[in-house]
Short mmCIF file of C-alpha atoms and ligand atoms in Angstrom, two decimals:
data_model
loop_
_atom_site.label_atom_id
_atom_site.label_comp_id
_atom_site.label_asym_id
_atom_site.label_seq_id
_atom_site.Cartn_x
_atom_site.Cartn_y
_atom_site.Cartn_z
CA UNK M 222 94.49 88.20 108.37
CA UNK M 223 93.97 90.95 106.00
CA UNK M 224 96.67 92.75 104.65
CA UNK M 225 97.46 96.40 105.26
CA UNK M 226 98.75 97.28 101.71
CA UNK M 227 95.14 96.49 100.56
CA UNK M 228 94.45 100.28 101.93
CA UNK M 229 94.37 103.62 100.68
CA UNK M 230 95.21 106.55 103.09
CA UNK M 231 91.64 107.22 104.10
CA UNK M 232 90.79 104.14 104.93
CA UNK M 233 94.05 103.43 106.45
CA UNK M 234 93.00 106.90 108.73
CA UNK M 235 89.90 104.97 109.78
CA UNK M 236 91.91 101.59 110.63
CA UNK M 237 94.07 103.66 112.94
CA UNK M 238 91.27 106.36 114.34
CA UNK M 239 89.57 102.82 115.35
CA UNK M 240 92.70 101.60 117.44
CA UNK M 241 93.21 105.99 119.07
CA UNK M 242 95.64 106.84 117.29
CA UNK M 243 95.90 109.97 115.34
CA UNK M 244 95.27 109.85 111.55
CA UNK M 245 98.91 111.50 110.69
CA UNK M 246 99.76 107.28 111.58
CA UNK M 247 97.92 107.10 108.51
CA UNK M 248 100.71 108.44 106.35
CA UNK M 249 103.47 107.40 108.21
CA UNK M 250 101.96 103.34 107.79
CA UNK M 251 101.60 104.09 103.67
CA UNK M 252 105.19 105.78 103.09
CA UNK M 253 106.34 102.27 105.29
CA UNK M 254 104.19 100.38 103.10
CA UNK M 255 105.88 101.51 99.82
CA UNK M 256 109.58 101.57 101.48
CA UNK M 257 108.82 97.86 101.80
CA UNK M 258 109.23 98.10 105.61
CA UNK M 259 107.18 95.48 107.80
CA UNK M 260 105.78 96.38 111.32
CA UNK M 261 109.50 96.26 112.91
CA UNK M 262 110.77 98.54 110.63
CA UNK M 263 107.97 101.07 110.94
CA UNK M 264 110.39 102.98 113.10
CA UNK M 265 108.81 106.14 114.07
CA UNK M 266 105.16 104.33 115.16
CA UNK M 267 104.85 103.48 118.94
CA UNK M 268 105.98 100.13 119.53
CA UNK M 269 103.05 99.22 120.99
CA UNK M 270 100.82 99.92 118.30
CA UNK M 271 103.21 98.33 116.08
CA UNK M 272 102.27 95.30 117.94
CA UNK M 273 98.34 95.55 117.94
CA UNK M 274 98.68 95.91 114.02
CA UNK M 275 100.86 92.91 114.08
CA UNK M 276 98.04 90.67 115.20
CA UNK M 277 95.39 91.52 112.92
CA UNK M 278 97.12 92.70 109.76
CA UNK M 279 100.12 91.59 107.39
CA UNK M 280 102.02 94.32 106.26
CA UNK M 281 102.90 93.43 102.66
CA UNK M 282 102.25 89.89 101.70
CA UNK M 283 104.74 88.60 99.17
CA UNK M 284 108.35 87.53 99.23
CA UNK M 285 110.27 87.20 96.87
CA UNK M 286 111.01 83.34 96.55
CA UNK M 287 113.40 82.74 93.77
CA UNK M 288 115.45 85.13 91.34
CA UNK M 289 117.21 84.77 88.17
CA UNK M 290 119.77 87.58 86.89
CA UNK M 291 121.10 87.23 82.94
CA UNK M 292 123.25 88.33 80.98
CA UNK M 293 121.03 91.23 79.80
CA UNK M 294 120.55 92.61 83.27
CA UNK M 295 116.88 91.76 83.18
CA UNK M 296 115.58 89.24 86.43
CA UNK M 297 113.11 87.14 86.49
CA UNK M 298 111.24 86.82 89.87
CA UNK M 299 108.93 84.13 91.32
CA UNK M 300 107.03 85.63 94.22
CA UNK M 301 105.46 83.74 97.34
CA UNK M 302 102.13 85.26 99.35
CA UNK M 303 101.05 84.43 102.23
CA UNK M 304 98.50 81.77 101.35
CA UNK M 305 101.61 80.17 99.41
CA UNK M 306 100.51 80.70 95.60
CA UNK M 307 103.37 81.43 93.56
CA UNK M 308 103.31 84.15 90.78
CA UNK M 309 106.40 85.52 88.47
CA UNK M 310 107.16 88.79 87.30
CA UNK M 311 110.03 90.13 85.41
CA UNK M 312 112.44 93.25 85.58
CA UNK M 313 114.04 94.69 82.40
CA UNK M 314 116.23 97.32 82.14
CA UNK M 315 115.84 99.65 79.19
CA UNK M 316 117.57 102.52 77.87
CA UNK M 317 114.53 104.87 78.51
CA UNK M 318 114.14 103.14 81.66
CA UNK M 319 113.34 100.39 83.48
CA UNK M 320 110.03 98.02 83.36
CA UNK M 321 108.68 95.32 85.41
CA UNK M 322 106.54 93.46 84.42
CA UNK M 323 103.44 93.07 87.43
CA UNK M 324 101.32 89.85 87.13
CA UNK M 325 97.27 90.54 88.15
CA UNK M 326 95.88 87.06 88.90
CA UNK M 327 96.92 83.85 90.12
CA UNK M 328 96.56 81.73 87.07
CA UNK M 329 94.07 82.60 84.38
CA UNK M 330 90.72 81.88 82.91
CA UNK M 331 91.31 83.23 79.43
CA UNK M 332 92.92 80.06 77.94
CA UNK M 333 94.26 81.67 75.69
CA UNK M 334 95.77 78.94 73.03
CA UNK M 335 99.36 79.31 73.07
CA UNK M 336 99.98 81.21 76.54
CA UNK M 337 101.17 79.49 79.39
CA UNK M 338 99.61 80.94 82.39
CA UNK M 339 95.87 79.79 81.84
CA UNK M 340 96.80 75.89 81.87
CA UNK M 341 95.61 75.49 84.92
CA UNK M 342 93.00 78.21 84.81
CA UNK M 343 92.16 80.51 87.52
CA UNK M 344 93.23 80.02 91.17
CA UNK M 345 92.30 83.49 91.80
CA UNK M 346 92.45 87.26 91.57
CA UNK M 347 95.29 89.14 93.41
CA UNK M 348 94.05 91.78 95.86
CA UNK M 349 95.26 96.11 94.94
CA UNK M 350 97.69 95.21 97.89
CA UNK M 351 99.24 91.86 96.81
CA UNK M 352 99.19 93.59 92.99
CA UNK M 353 101.42 96.72 94.90
CA UNK M 354 103.39 94.20 96.96
CA UNK M 355 105.23 93.05 93.61
CA UNK M 356 105.99 96.03 92.92
CA UNK M 357 106.81 97.51 96.68
CA UNK M 358 109.66 94.02 97.08
CA UNK M 359 111.16 94.84 93.13
CA UNK M 360 111.26 98.77 93.99
CA UNK M 361 112.96 97.10 97.68
CA UNK M 362 115.47 94.35 95.72
CA UNK M 363 117.05 97.34 93.39
CA UNK M 364 116.98 99.36 96.44
CA UNK M 365 114.63 101.81 96.83
CA UNK M 366 111.86 103.30 98.47
CA UNK M 367 108.87 105.04 98.37
CA UNK M 368 110.70 108.53 98.45
CA UNK M 369 113.32 106.78 95.84
CA UNK M 370 112.13 104.67 93.20
CA UNK M 371 114.38 102.60 90.81
CA UNK M 372 111.59 101.54 88.73
CA UNK M 373 110.50 104.10 85.64
CA UNK M 374 107.77 102.04 84.27
CA UNK M 375 105.22 98.94 85.00
CA UNK M 376 103.48 96.82 82.47
CA UNK M 377 100.41 94.93 83.77
CA UNK M 378 101.05 91.98 81.37
CA UNK M 379 102.32 89.05 83.33
CA UNK M 380 99.62 86.15 84.19
CA UNK M 381 96.21 86.72 84.27
CA UNK M 382 93.63 89.18 82.58
CA UNK M 383 93.82 92.82 84.18
CA UNK M 384 90.24 93.73 83.11
CA UNK M 385 89.32 90.29 84.74
CA UNK M 386 90.27 91.66 87.90
CA UNK M 387 88.72 95.14 87.49
CA UNK M 388 88.43 96.47 90.92
CA UNK M 389 91.52 95.20 92.53
CA UNK M 390 93.70 96.54 89.16
CA UNK M 391 92.02 99.86 89.41
CA UNK M 392 92.43 100.32 93.13
CA UNK M 393 96.24 99.37 92.34
CA UNK M 394 96.66 101.73 89.54
CA UNK M 395 94.86 104.29 92.31
CA UNK M 396 98.04 102.98 94.80
CA UNK M 397 101.17 102.97 92.74
CA UNK M 398 100.43 106.60 91.99
CA UNK M 399 99.41 108.27 95.45
CA UNK M 400 102.47 110.77 95.95
CA UNK M 401 103.00 108.81 99.34
CA UNK M 402 103.21 105.34 97.95
CA UNK M 403 105.53 105.15 95.14
CA UNK M 404 103.82 108.18 92.86
CA UNK M 405 104.04 106.43 89.49
CA UNK M 406 102.56 108.15 86.41
CA UNK M 407 99.37 106.58 85.19
CA UNK M 408 101.37 107.93 81.40
CA UNK M 409 104.15 105.16 82.38
CA UNK M 410 102.00 102.37 83.78
CA UNK M 411 100.49 100.11 80.83
CA UNK M 412 97.50 97.67 80.97
CA UNK M 413 97.53 94.59 78.45
CA UNK M 414 94.24 92.94 77.95
CA UNK M 415 93.13 90.25 75.65
CA UNK M 416 89.95 92.84 75.09
CA UNK M 417 87.12 92.90 77.80
CA UNK M 418 85.70 95.48 75.93
CA UNK M 419 82.86 96.74 78.18
CA UNK M 420 85.81 97.41 80.82
CA UNK M 421 87.82 99.32 78.30
CA UNK M 422 84.92 101.33 78.00
CA UNK M 423 84.63 101.78 81.77
CA UNK M 424 88.76 102.33 82.54
CA UNK M 425 88.52 105.10 80.03
CA UNK M 426 85.24 106.61 81.69
CA UNK M 427 86.83 106.33 84.76
CA UNK M 428 89.82 108.39 83.65
CA UNK M 429 92.58 106.22 84.67
CA UNK M 430 94.69 107.48 81.45
CA UNK M 431 97.47 104.51 81.66
CA UNK M 432 98.69 103.01 77.89
CA UNK M 433 96.12 100.27 76.94
CA UNK M 434 97.77 97.38 75.20
CA UNK M 435 95.09 94.97 73.38
CA UNK M 436 96.66 91.47 72.52
CA UNK M 437 94.97 91.11 68.89
CA UNK M 438 97.35 88.01 67.80
CA UNK M 439 95.29 87.55 64.87
CA UNK M 440 93.18 89.48 61.73
CA UNK M 441 89.71 87.48 61.39
CA UNK M 442 87.01 87.06 63.99
CA UNK M 443 87.24 82.88 62.46
CA UNK M 444 91.37 82.92 63.21
CA UNK M 445 90.93 84.97 66.74
CA UNK M 446 89.12 82.14 67.59
CA UNK M 447 91.38 79.29 67.04
CA UNK M 448 93.86 81.30 69.32
CA UNK M 449 91.84 82.98 72.04
CA UNK M 450 87.97 81.88 73.49
CA UNK M 451 87.54 85.41 74.39
CA UNK M 452 86.78 86.18 70.54
CA UNK M 453 83.47 83.75 70.55
CA UNK M 454 82.56 86.89 72.90
CA UNK M 455 83.67 90.30 71.14
CA UNK M 456 84.54 90.61 67.60
CA UNK M 457 87.30 92.29 66.29
CA UNK M 458 84.73 95.17 65.09
CA UNK M 459 83.48 95.61 68.96
CA UNK M 460 87.62 95.59 69.56
CA UNK M 461 88.45 98.80 67.87
CA UNK M 462 85.71 100.55 68.02
CA UNK M 463 86.21 100.47 71.92
CA UNK M 464 89.67 100.86 71.26
CA UNK M 465 88.84 104.23 69.56
CA UNK M 466 86.90 104.83 72.52
CA UNK M 467 89.40 104.85 74.66
CA UNK M 468 91.85 107.05 72.47
CA UNK M 469 89.03 109.80 72.19
CA UNK M 470 88.67 109.43 76.28
CA UNK M 471 91.89 109.65 76.84
CA UNK M 472 94.09 111.10 73.80
CA UNK M 473 96.31 108.17 74.54
CA UNK M 474 97.72 105.93 71.16
CA UNK M 475 96.63 102.25 71.57
CA UNK M 476 99.21 99.18 71.12
CA UNK M 477 98.35 96.13 69.39
CA UNK M 478 99.89 93.00 70.83
CA UNK M 479 100.76 90.83 67.61
CA UNK M 480 102.58 87.15 68.41
CA UNK M 481 103.51 85.79 65.41
CA UNK M 482 102.69 82.60 65.05
CA UNK M 483 103.89 80.43 62.08
CA UNK M 484 101.48 79.11 59.48
CA UNK M 485 98.62 81.42 61.56
CA UNK M 486 98.78 84.94 61.43
CA UNK M 487 101.22 85.86 58.69
CA UNK M 488 100.34 86.26 55.49
CA UNK M 489 100.05 89.31 53.41
CA UNK M 490 96.50 89.04 53.87
CA UNK M 491 96.51 90.07 57.60
CA UNK M 492 99.20 92.60 56.72
CA UNK M 493 95.99 94.37 54.95
CA UNK M 494 93.77 93.44 57.45
CA UNK M 495 96.05 94.96 60.22
CA UNK M 496 96.51 97.97 58.34
CA UNK M 497 92.47 98.25 58.31
CA UNK M 498 91.93 97.10 61.94
CA UNK M 499 94.58 100.02 63.15
CA UNK M 500 93.53 102.88 60.36
CA UNK M 501 91.98 106.05 61.58
CA UNK M 502 93.31 106.64 65.11
CA UNK M 503 96.92 106.63 66.52
CA UNK M 504 98.37 103.35 66.97
CA UNK M 505 100.85 101.10 67.14
CA UNK M 506 101.35 97.25 66.69
CA UNK M 507 104.07 94.93 68.67
CA UNK M 508 104.99 92.28 67.15
CA UNK M 509 106.03 89.24 69.71
CA UNK M 510 107.98 86.51 68.51
CA UNK M 511 106.20 83.61 69.88
CA UNK M 512 107.66 82.46 73.32
CA UNK M 513 107.16 78.15 72.66
CA UNK M 514 105.06 76.39 75.41
CA UNK M 515 105.56 72.80 75.45
CA UNK M 516 102.20 72.26 76.03
CA UNK M 517 100.45 73.97 73.81
CA UNK M 518 103.01 72.98 70.47
CA UNK M 519 102.70 76.25 68.53
CA UNK M 520 105.64 77.49 67.12
CA UNK M 521 106.67 80.99 66.74
CA UNK M 522 108.46 82.26 63.31
CA UNK M 523 112.38 82.58 62.89
CA UNK M 524 113.99 86.54 62.91
CA UNK M 525 113.93 86.40 58.89
CA UNK M 526 110.15 85.79 58.77
CA UNK M 527 109.75 88.35 61.32
CA UNK M 528 111.37 91.25 60.08
CA UNK M 529 109.95 90.31 56.73
CA UNK M 530 106.88 90.31 58.09
CA UNK M 531 108.06 94.13 59.63
CA UNK M 532 108.77 94.95 56.51
CA UNK M 533 105.87 94.85 54.88
CA UNK M 534 103.76 96.64 57.51
CA UNK M 535 105.96 99.30 57.34
CA UNK M 536 105.77 99.61 53.64
CA UNK M 537 101.83 99.50 53.81
CA UNK M 538 102.35 102.54 56.64
CA UNK M 539 101.40 100.48 59.88
CA UNK M 540 103.13 101.54 62.60
CA UNK M 541 105.01 98.43 64.01
CA UNK M 542 108.30 97.07 65.82
CA UNK M 543 109.37 93.67 66.92
CA UNK M 544 109.48 93.53 70.60
CA UNK M 545 113.02 92.84 72.22
CA UNK M 546 112.52 89.60 74.22
CA UNK M 547 114.54 89.86 77.67
CA UNK M 548 116.23 86.86 79.78
CA UNK M 549 115.71 84.49 77.30
CA UNK M 550 119.02 82.45 79.03
CA UNK M 551 117.25 82.46 82.49
CA UNK M 552 114.15 80.03 81.84
CA UNK M 553 110.86 80.12 80.58
CA UNK M 554 108.41 83.00 79.68
CA UNK M 555 104.34 83.98 80.40
CA UNK M 556 104.14 81.21 83.09
CA UNK M 557 106.52 78.28 82.58
CA UNK M 558 108.54 79.39 85.22
CA UNK M 559 105.72 79.02 87.73
CA UNK M 560 104.74 76.13 86.65
CA UNK M 561 108.15 74.64 86.64
CA UNK M 562 108.66 75.43 90.38
CA UNK M 563 105.13 74.01 91.03
CA UNK M 564 106.21 71.25 89.18
CA UNK M 565 109.06 70.66 91.10
CA UNK M 566 107.88 70.62 94.32
N1 SAH G 834 95.71 88.41 79.77
C1 SAH G 834 96.43 89.98 79.44
C2 SAH G 834 97.83 90.08 79.61
C3 SAH G 834 98.98 89.26 80.07
S1 SAH G 834 99.57 88.04 78.72
C4 SAH G 834 96.40 89.75 77.63
O1 SAH G 834 96.39 88.89 77.28
O2 SAH G 834 97.14 90.84 77.11
C5 SAH G 834 100.44 89.68 78.16
C6 SAH G 834 101.40 89.42 76.23
O3 SAH G 834 101.72 88.02 76.05
C7 SAH G 834 99.47 88.96 75.75
O4 SAH G 834 100.11 89.97 74.82
C8 SAH G 834 99.84 87.81 75.66
O5 SAH G 834 99.10 87.11 74.76
C9 SAH G 834 101.28 87.14 74.88
N2 SAH G 834 101.49 85.88 75.71
C10 SAH G 834 100.91 84.89 76.28
N3 SAH G 834 101.65 83.78 75.69
C11 SAH G 834 102.34 84.28 74.83
C12 SAH G 834 103.56 82.97 74.36
N4 SAH G 834 103.67 81.98 74.61
N5 SAH G 834 104.51 84.03 73.20
C13 SAH G 834 104.33 85.08 73.20
N6 SAH G 834 103.48 86.31 73.87
C14 SAH G 834 102.64 85.17 74.81
#
């Protein structure tokens, strides 16, 4: 079975014309897909045509398998795909607009030493439509439709490495920013990467203009290699060169993610290095208190220690904040819900 949500309007036009239908059907289908409708719900399409479509295609290939609503208003979701694969996502209400965290792969092959998503390696890439389906499902859960979107921002920070699934992720960006789909602005989408340098430059060259977040987590190549295998492939010098290029091409401020790991990356020397790494272009450092992952055994820090680190950075004129954490009362983060779900079955 093919997934109808994988196609853009031009491709849908070709599909409908091959089925003997006028091309405006493509826009109708597109709008329905992004409103979360299955074939039964596409009421302005001829019944016979809908039946014909459903013989060959799945409309939206995902259901919400479970949800966990937190006291703070955030909701964690477990989604189930048509092939049985499970991934997770989280919706976070912010005063400046609601954000949905989106996954781009089932599993991940980057193998970062603190992250639960990569424990079983990469299972498979998600297609553009499968990624979009997460947004469609949560928008529907919130009572939204294509014309009435209930989510303001997207962050590609769920499981997977988005730039390791480049073609599907960029197609996803084109799909969800389409006027007839969910009409997101590229500026309201953030893409987080462990730093795949060639694809950072490619993203800049191809003009997507999303906010780029780079998972830094260490300030020397040597210490970064201990945390992130990808640091064997790309140096911090290559990363800073790529993000400067990204800024020059897009005008977008660069965000660095920095998970505070006790005894690893919180020294005065790290502050100095962070200043050097982030100097000379608009940037911001998001400090994250590491989420404990039992298989990994690495420890985060206390609120006090995080505040002290932030204060040092601020004194050095490094733009930084501590990232607010959501949903602590409804289970793990970063791939742990999926692991628990699979382990229980
Ligand atoms: N692969 C991409 C995006 C997915 S991970 C990337 O590396 O950026 C999203 C963010 O969560 C990354 O910054 C990642 O390093 C961080 N992360 C992973 N495990 C974590 C943990 N246990 N605690 C805190 N942050 C974690």
